[in-house]
mmCIF file of C-alpha atoms and ligand atoms in Angstrom:
data_model
loop_
_atom_site.group_PDB
_atom_site.id
_atom_site.type_symbol
_atom_site.label_atom_id
_atom_site.label_comp_id
_atom_site.label_asym_id
_atom_site.label_seq_id
_atom_site.Cartn_x
_atom_site.Cartn_y
_atom_site.Cartn_z
ATOM 1 C CA MET A 18 106.413 141.826 134.785
ATOM 2 C CA LYS A 19 106.312 137.979 134.421
ATOM 3 C CA LYS A 20 109.711 137.126 132.947
ATOM 4 C CA ILE A 21 112.008 133.972 133.033
ATOM 5 C CA ILE A 22 114.781 134.782 135.225
ATOM 6 C CA ARG A 23 118.306 133.833 133.178
ATOM 7 C CA ALA A 24 120.331 133.263 135.736
ATOM 8 C CA ASN A 25 118.896 131.262 137.360
ATOM 9 C CA SER A 26 118.779 128.336 135.209
ATOM 10 C CA LYS A 27 120.951 125.571 135.469
ATOM 11 C CA HIS A 28 121.802 121.785 134.175
ATOM 12 C CA ILE A 29 121.157 119.424 137.009
ATOM 13 C CA THR A 30 121.346 116.379 135.828
ATOM 14 C CA THR A 31 121.520 113.544 132.487
ATOM 15 C CA MET A 32 118.900 111.102 132.651
ATOM 16 C CA ALA A 33 119.812 107.121 130.402
ATOM 17 C CA THR A 34 117.801 104.566 131.150
ATOM 18 C CA ARG A 35 113.497 103.680 131.546
ATOM 19 C CA ALA A 36 114.837 103.208 135.515
ATOM 20 C CA GLN A 37 116.010 106.513 136.121
ATOM 21 C CA LEU A 38 112.798 108.510 133.796
ATOM 22 C CA GLU A 39 110.817 106.932 136.326
ATOM 23 C CA GLU A 40 111.994 107.857 138.724
ATOM 24 C CA TYR A 41 112.898 111.816 137.954
ATOM 25 C CA LEU A 42 108.613 112.240 137.122
ATOM 26 C CA ASP A 43 107.683 112.801 140.436
ATOM 27 C CA THR A 44 109.931 115.373 141.147
ATOM 28 C CA PHE A 45 108.261 117.840 138.578
ATOM 29 C CA ASP A 46 104.913 118.929 137.666
ATOM 30 C CA LYS A 47 105.251 121.092 134.440
ATOM 31 C CA GLY A 48 108.072 120.928 131.360
ATOM 32 C CA ILE A 49 108.826 121.515 128.232
ATOM 33 C CA ALA A 50 110.716 119.439 125.902
ATOM 34 C CA LEU A 51 113.165 119.470 123.104
ATOM 35 C CA CYS A 52 112.454 117.139 120.053
ATOM 36 C CA GLY A 53 113.829 117.414 117.113
ATOM 37 C CA ARG A 54 116.221 115.518 113.980
ATOM 38 C CA SER A 55 120.199 115.649 114.619
ATOM 39 C CA ASN A 56 121.240 119.679 114.788
ATOM 40 C CA VAL A 57 118.652 121.177 114.149
ATOM 41 C CA GLY A 58 119.604 124.052 117.539
ATOM 42 C CA LYS A 59 117.850 122.405 120.371
ATOM 43 C CA SER A 60 120.686 123.271 122.681
ATOM 44 C CA THR A 61 121.212 126.711 121.439
ATOM 45 C CA PHE A 62 117.919 127.542 121.741
ATOM 46 C CA ILE A 63 118.022 126.272 125.410
ATOM 47 C CA ASN A 64 121.349 128.747 125.540
ATOM 48 C CA ALA A 65 119.967 130.851 123.512
ATOM 49 C CA PHE A 66 116.735 130.813 125.903
ATOM 50 C CA PHE A 67 117.697 130.592 129.466
ATOM 51 C CA LYS A 68 120.786 129.855 130.261
ATOM 52 C CA ASN A 69 124.374 130.938 127.336
ATOM 53 C CA LYS A 70 126.734 126.821 128.190
ATOM 54 C CA ILE A 71 124.125 125.164 129.718
ATOM 55 C CA ALA A 72 123.089 123.404 127.302
ATOM 56 C CA ARG A 73 126.078 121.735 124.853
ATOM 57 C CA VAL A 74 126.273 122.582 121.224
ATOM 58 C CA SER A 75 127.954 121.219 118.507
ATOM 59 C CA ASN A 76 128.874 121.449 114.636
ATOM 60 C CA THR A 77 128.745 117.399 114.857
ATOM 61 C CA PRO A 78 125.349 115.816 114.000
ATOM 62 C CA GLY A 79 124.299 113.952 117.196
ATOM 63 C CA LYS A 80 125.732 116.108 120.455
ATOM 64 C CA THR A 81 123.380 115.389 122.944
ATOM 65 C CA SER A 82 123.310 112.087 124.689
ATOM 66 C CA ASP A 83 121.144 111.471 126.454
ATOM 67 C CA VAL A 84 117.887 113.595 128.298
ATOM 68 C CA GLN A 85 119.214 116.446 129.612
ATOM 69 C CA VAL A 86 117.761 117.877 132.445
ATOM 70 C CA PHE A 87 117.594 121.614 132.922
ATOM 71 C CA SER A 88 115.753 123.884 135.768
ATOM 72 C CA PHE A 89 114.458 127.647 135.748
ATOM 73 C CA ASP A 90 112.679 130.084 137.365
ATOM 74 C CA VAL A 91 109.760 132.092 136.652
ATOM 75 C CA GLU A 92 108.400 135.182 138.011
ATOM 76 C CA ASP A 93 105.073 136.246 138.094
ATOM 77 C CA GLU A 94 103.066 139.133 137.854
ATOM 78 C CA ASN A 95 103.458 139.074 141.809
ATOM 79 C CA GLY A 96 107.041 138.762 142.127
ATOM 80 C CA GLU A 97 106.930 135.078 142.902
ATOM 81 C CA VAL A 98 109.099 132.654 141.351
ATOM 82 C CA HIS A 99 107.667 129.071 140.015
ATOM 83 C CA THR A 100 110.419 126.406 139.174
ATOM 84 C CA PHE A 101 109.955 124.722 135.922
ATOM 85 C CA LYS A 102 111.752 121.701 134.493
ATOM 86 C CA ALA A 103 113.175 121.205 130.712
ATOM 87 C CA PHE A 104 113.991 118.207 128.832
ATOM 88 C CA ASP A 105 116.989 118.258 126.095
ATOM 89 C CA LEU A 106 116.193 115.430 123.409
ATOM 90 C CA PRO A 107 118.835 113.737 121.516
ATOM 91 C CA GLY A 108 118.489 114.155 117.706
ATOM 92 C CA PHE A 109 116.563 112.172 115.211
ATOM 93 C CA GLY A 110 118.379 111.747 112.365
ATOM 94 C CA HIS A 111 121.705 111.848 111.131
ATOM 95 C CA ALA A 112 123.692 111.127 113.992
ATOM 96 C CA ARG A 113 127.320 110.232 113.942
ATOM 97 C CA VAL A 114 126.848 107.728 116.435
ATOM 98 C CA SER A 115 127.215 103.882 116.872
ATOM 99 C CA LYS A 116 123.797 102.029 115.448
ATOM 100 C CA ALA A 117 123.701 100.859 118.815
ATOM 101 C CA GLU A 118 124.067 104.418 120.495
ATOM 102 C CA ARG A 119 121.675 105.332 118.056
ATOM 103 C CA SER A 120 119.405 102.314 119.426
ATOM 104 C CA ARG A 121 119.429 103.522 122.096
ATOM 105 C CA TRP A 122 118.878 106.514 122.286
ATOM 106 C CA ASP A 123 115.646 106.102 120.300
ATOM 107 C CA VAL A 124 113.995 103.237 122.769
ATOM 108 C CA LEU A 125 115.208 106.503 125.836
ATOM 109 C CA ILE A 126 113.539 108.933 123.584
ATOM 110 C CA ASP A 127 109.927 106.731 123.028
ATOM 111 C CA ASP A 128 110.222 105.558 126.490
ATOM 112 C CA PHE A 129 111.104 109.460 127.651
ATOM 113 C CA PHE A 130 107.212 109.227 125.400
ATOM 114 C CA LYS A 131 105.224 107.170 127.513
ATOM 115 C CA LEU A 132 106.153 108.816 130.577
ATOM 116 C CA TYR A 133 106.944 112.282 130.259
ATOM 117 C CA HIS A 134 103.860 112.772 127.567
ATOM 118 C CA LYS A 135 101.207 114.480 130.126
ATOM 119 C CA LYS A 136 103.494 116.292 131.436
ATOM 120 C CA CYS A 137 105.678 118.060 129.027
ATOM 121 C CA LEU A 138 105.015 120.151 126.488
ATOM 122 C CA PHE A 139 106.800 119.688 123.313
ATOM 123 C CA ILE A 140 108.417 122.087 121.368
ATOM 124 C CA HIS A 141 109.714 120.778 117.430
ATOM 125 C CA LEU A 142 111.910 122.610 116.152
ATOM 126 C CA MET A 143 113.207 122.498 112.503
ATOM 127 C CA ASP A 144 115.446 123.560 110.185
ATOM 128 C CA SER A 145 113.572 126.613 108.738
ATOM 129 C CA GLN A 146 115.790 126.010 105.000
ATOM 130 C CA HIS A 147 114.558 121.919 105.285
ATOM 131 C CA PRO A 148 111.416 121.752 107.006
ATOM 132 C CA PHE A 149 109.147 119.017 107.371
ATOM 133 C CA GLN A 150 112.051 116.320 106.282
ATOM 134 C CA LYS A 151 110.952 112.880 106.348
ATOM 135 C CA ASN A 152 111.133 112.175 109.842
ATOM 136 C CA ASP A 153 109.868 115.554 110.374
ATOM 137 C CA GLU A 154 107.247 113.644 109.192
ATOM 138 C CA ASN A 155 107.553 110.292 110.770
ATOM 139 C CA PHE A 156 108.495 112.408 114.016
ATOM 140 C CA ILE A 157 104.773 114.961 113.897
ATOM 141 C CA GLU A 158 103.260 110.923 112.710
ATOM 142 C CA TYR A 159 103.796 108.965 116.024
ATOM 143 C CA PHE A 160 103.720 111.580 118.205
ATOM 144 C CA LYS A 161 100.379 112.545 117.787
ATOM 145 C CA ARG A 162 99.161 109.431 120.336
ATOM 146 C CA PHE A 163 99.798 111.341 123.107
ATOM 147 C CA LYS A 164 97.673 113.996 122.262
ATOM 148 C CA SER A 165 100.408 116.378 123.815
ATOM 149 C CA LYS A 166 99.755 120.340 123.960
ATOM 150 C CA TYR A 167 102.242 120.511 121.092
ATOM 151 C CA TRP A 168 104.151 124.364 119.228
ATOM 152 C CA MET A 169 106.943 124.473 116.310
ATOM 153 C CA ILE A 170 109.700 126.754 116.260
ATOM 154 C CA PHE A 171 111.649 126.992 112.877
ATOM 155 C CA ASN A 172 114.751 127.660 113.967
ATOM 156 C CA LYS A 173 118.048 129.055 112.122
ATOM 157 C CA ILE A 174 116.523 132.112 110.011
ATOM 158 C CA ASP A 175 119.182 134.373 109.670
ATOM 159 C CA LYS A 176 120.270 131.229 107.300
ATOM 160 C CA LEU A 177 117.346 132.049 105.003
ATOM 161 C CA LYS A 178 119.123 134.741 102.567
ATOM 162 C CA THR A 179 116.965 136.036 99.655
ATOM 163 C CA GLN A 180 113.189 136.988 99.059
ATOM 164 C CA SER A 181 112.100 133.906 98.051
ATOM 165 C CA ALA A 182 113.193 132.074 101.128
ATOM 166 C CA ARG A 183 111.882 134.173 103.710
ATOM 167 C CA ALA A 184 108.423 134.444 101.659
ATOM 168 C CA LYS A 185 107.565 130.851 101.481
ATOM 169 C CA LEU A 186 108.693 130.451 105.948
ATOM 170 C CA LYS A 187 106.274 133.297 105.982
ATOM 171 C CA ASN A 188 103.661 131.520 104.120
ATOM 172 C CA LEU A 189 104.267 128.140 105.982
ATOM 173 C CA LEU A 190 104.147 129.739 109.200
ATOM 174 C CA LYS A 191 100.210 131.335 108.271
ATOM 175 C CA SER A 192 99.488 127.452 107.634
ATOM 176 C CA GLN A 193 99.872 126.090 110.794
ATOM 177 C CA LEU A 194 97.144 125.620 113.719
ATOM 178 C CA ASN A 195 99.389 125.619 116.801
ATOM 179 C CA ASN A 196 101.697 128.027 117.767
ATOM 180 C CA THR A 197 104.386 128.743 115.594
ATOM 181 C CA TYR A 198 107.848 130.528 115.239
ATOM 182 C CA SER A 199 109.999 131.901 113.439
ATOM 183 C CA ILE A 200 113.458 132.995 115.306
ATOM 184 C CA SER A 201 116.874 132.348 114.822
ATOM 185 C CA ALA A 202 119.039 130.591 118.416
ATOM 186 C CA HIS A 203 122.190 131.801 117.454
ATOM 187 C CA LYS A 204 121.694 135.473 116.629
ATOM 188 C CA LYS A 205 118.242 135.926 119.364
ATOM 189 C CA LEU A 206 116.068 137.115 117.489
ATOM 190 C CA ASN A 207 112.105 136.619 117.773
ATOM 191 C CA LEU A 208 113.331 135.247 120.711
ATOM 192 C CA GLU A 209 110.209 137.877 122.974
ATOM 193 C CA SER A 210 107.087 136.355 121.874
ATOM 194 C CA ILE A 211 108.016 132.961 122.975
ATOM 195 C CA GLU A 212 108.873 133.871 126.248
ATOM 196 C CA ALA A 213 105.649 135.444 126.594
ATOM 197 C CA ASP A 214 103.959 132.579 125.223
ATOM 198 C CA LEU A 215 105.780 130.183 127.219
ATOM 199 C CA VAL A 216 105.207 132.067 130.998
ATOM 200 C CA ASP A 217 102.114 131.991 130.118
ATOM 201 C CA TYR A 218 101.292 128.579 129.199
ATOM 202 C CA LEU A 219 103.107 127.713 132.842
ATOM 203 C CA LEU A 220 101.560 130.260 134.827
ATOM 204 C CA GLU A 221 98.271 128.854 133.805
ATOM 205 C CA ASN A 222 96.689 125.888 135.819
HETATM 206 N N1 GTP B 314 123.304 129.835 111.660
HETATM 207 C C1 GTP B 314 123.255 129.448 112.855
HETATM 208 N N2 GTP B 314 123.484 128.550 113.462
HETATM 209 C C2 GTP B 314 122.614 128.126 114.121
HETATM 210 C C3 GTP B 314 121.526 128.352 114.634
HETATM 211 N N3 GTP B 314 120.941 127.383 115.534
HETATM 212 C C4 GTP B 314 122.008 126.189 115.945
HETATM 213 N N4 GTP B 314 122.910 126.746 115.217
HETATM 214 C C5 GTP B 314 124.404 125.728 114.564
HETATM 215 O O1 GTP B 314 123.843 124.273 114.288
HETATM 216 C C6 GTP B 314 124.841 123.636 115.134
HETATM 217 C C7 GTP B 314 123.891 122.944 115.750
HETATM 218 O O2 GTP B 314 123.721 122.770 117.284
HETATM 219 P P1 GTP B 314 122.524 122.812 118.407
HETATM 220 O O3 GTP B 314 122.230 123.029 119.156
HETATM 221 O O4 GTP B 314 124.643 121.488 118.947
HETATM 222 O O5 GTP B 314 121.455 121.182 117.105
HETATM 223 P P2 GTP B 314 120.776 119.609 117.907
HETATM 224 O O6 GTP B 314 119.609 120.620 117.650
HETATM 225 O O7 GTP B 314 121.248 120.006 119.783
HETATM 226 O O8 GTP B 314 121.813 119.026 118.362
HETATM 227 P P3 GTP B 314 122.214 117.437 118.591
HETATM 228 O O9 GTP B 314 122.060 117.466 119.822
HETATM 229 O O10 GTP B 314 122.289 116.932 117.695
HETATM 230 O O11 GTP B 314 120.554 116.613 118.441
HETATM 231 C C8 GTP B 314 125.622 123.913 116.123
HETATM 232 O O12 GTP B 314 126.381 124.656 114.671
HETATM 233 C C9 GTP B 314 125.031 125.961 116.088
HETATM 234 O O13 GTP B 314 125.499 126.632 116.217
HETATM 235 C C10 GTP B 314 120.887 129.576 114.177
HETATM 236 O O14 GTP B 314 119.865 129.915 114.869
HETATM 237 N N5 GTP B 314 121.098 129.641 113.245
HETATM 238 MG MG1 MG B 315 121.950 118.887 121.609
#
């Protein structure tokens, strides 16, 4: 059966400069990159999806610094194992970090997109309670130029307590053209369909 072998997932390295990004680019063929506002749950998603505690998570926005690199294995239908990379990016938006650190990350993320857009599927996480904030819109506009593969995840659905909030999200999902998912990384809800689609995407040539 096609699946991610969770036990094999691991943190590989941290990239903090353009030179490191350039150097690393040739070491892999295909990867995924988690992007989105600070605190939407990108690192929690990595932990829920690949292996608990490989990524650092916090209540304080701005937890992930630099580009965090993970590797994970996917088993195909013949039992063969293929290795891919996952990149956890610092969040944009209201990070409680210094202005200097913030602008360093902005340059780093920009370099990441410029260098990695051909090799990565970009997964944009949003908070399902507050989707399409101004900086999400700005990001989507900025991102268009790269013409990269792009999926959307609305996270934290466990926080949608009312019927109307859930109905609103359902309509939002229907209106999207690309692969779009609603999950709770924290409660590990609805992760299966992402895994099935992701494994298909990674194993296709
Ligand atoms: N209720 C709920 N909380 C979540 C969920 N996913 C993440 N969180 C919480 O949201 C907070 C931020 O999670 P992170 O995974 O660190 O967010 P991030 O997007 O990586 O943040 P940065 O590294 O700052 O960009 C943590 O307190 C998580 O426990 C979810 O599905 N439901
Ligand atoms: Mg993070």
